[in-house]
């Protein structure tokens, strides 16, 4: 009876490790998606917003690697390996929850930071390529409006071509009437929510794996005590 129950738990732990591998792939894919989407705006908004995405990728690679460790422990019914695997899952669970919660909390702090970073990047004139991409993609000009470009030393009413809604240049340019701040802010917030959702969602799933590992470890320990 005990042997049958332990075999069942072992099979379930194996099945979870397959799921665990998929979680690792999911974390890598989700982190890469956010990282790729934010990459074109790094000179404008800085790299701190993509740091959580990089963290998810690293965590995903780590999870992918230790799934094999969990399978090995379950196959050999090694108490030490199984409990070490459970301990690692707990640590990863905490990391994922921390990343997810931080993402949701940080989302509400984006507004002021994005605005300051955008204004600074216009003033120093070092992110023109990124600004061209933002203005073309979101059909906007400047942070709040076209006059923001006058702060970087350009002539009055002379804006980048990407600002021009009619394709004009210089004095003949008719700039987009809306600034890029609102659009870019919402874009970044959406990506942060993705990070938060992935972190919390996968962390909850991992609770199942922790329970399976602990149950199998307990069953193995009881068997050794009987012997």
mmCIF file of C-alpha atoms in Angstrom, residues 3 12 14 17 42-43 55 70 74 90 103 118 141 146 153 164 196 199 207 209 218 221 224:
data_model
loop_
_atom_site.group_PDB
_atom_site.id
_atom_site.type_symbol
_atom_site.label_atom_id
_atom_site.label_comp_id
_atom_site.label_asym_id
_atom_site.label_seq_id
_atom_site.Cartn_x
_atom_site.Cartn_y
_atom_site.Cartn_z
ATOM 1 C CA UNK A 3 4.817 1.263 -2.051
ATOM 2 C CA UNK A 12 3.220 12.825 -10.201
ATOM 3 C CA UNK A 14 7.909 13.295 -12.755
ATOM 4 C CA UNK A 17 8.982 18.209 -13.655
ATOM 5 C CA UNK A 42 16.362 51.835 -23.651
ATOM 6 C CA UNK A 43 18.113 55.121 -24.464
ATOM 7 C CA UNK A 55 15.779 38.333 -14.166
ATOM 8 C CA UNK A 70 14.172 16.743 -9.568
ATOM 9 C CA UNK A 74 12.367 11.022 -7.900
ATOM 10 C CA UNK A 90 10.796 27.169 -2.345
ATOM 11 C CA UNK A 103 6.209 44.377 -11.023
ATOM 12 C CA UNK A 118 12.139 61.274 -21.516
ATOM 13 C CA UNK A 141 6.042 64.342 -30.886
ATOM 14 C CA UNK A 146 6.435 69.357 -30.049
ATOM 15 C CA UNK A 153 19.156 73.596 -28.496
ATOM 16 C CA UNK A 164 5.989 65.519 -38.747
ATOM 17 C CA UNK A 196 4.148 40.529 -12.763
ATOM 18 C CA UNK A 199 6.004 35.731 -11.967
ATOM 19 C CA UNK A 207 3.334 25.112 -4.969
ATOM 20 C CA UNK A 209 5.651 20.710 -7.138
ATOM 21 C CA UNK A 218 8.365 11.877 3.510
ATOM 22 C CA UNK A 221 12.069 8.566 4.726
ATOM 23 C CA UNK A 224 14.038 3.825 5.207
#
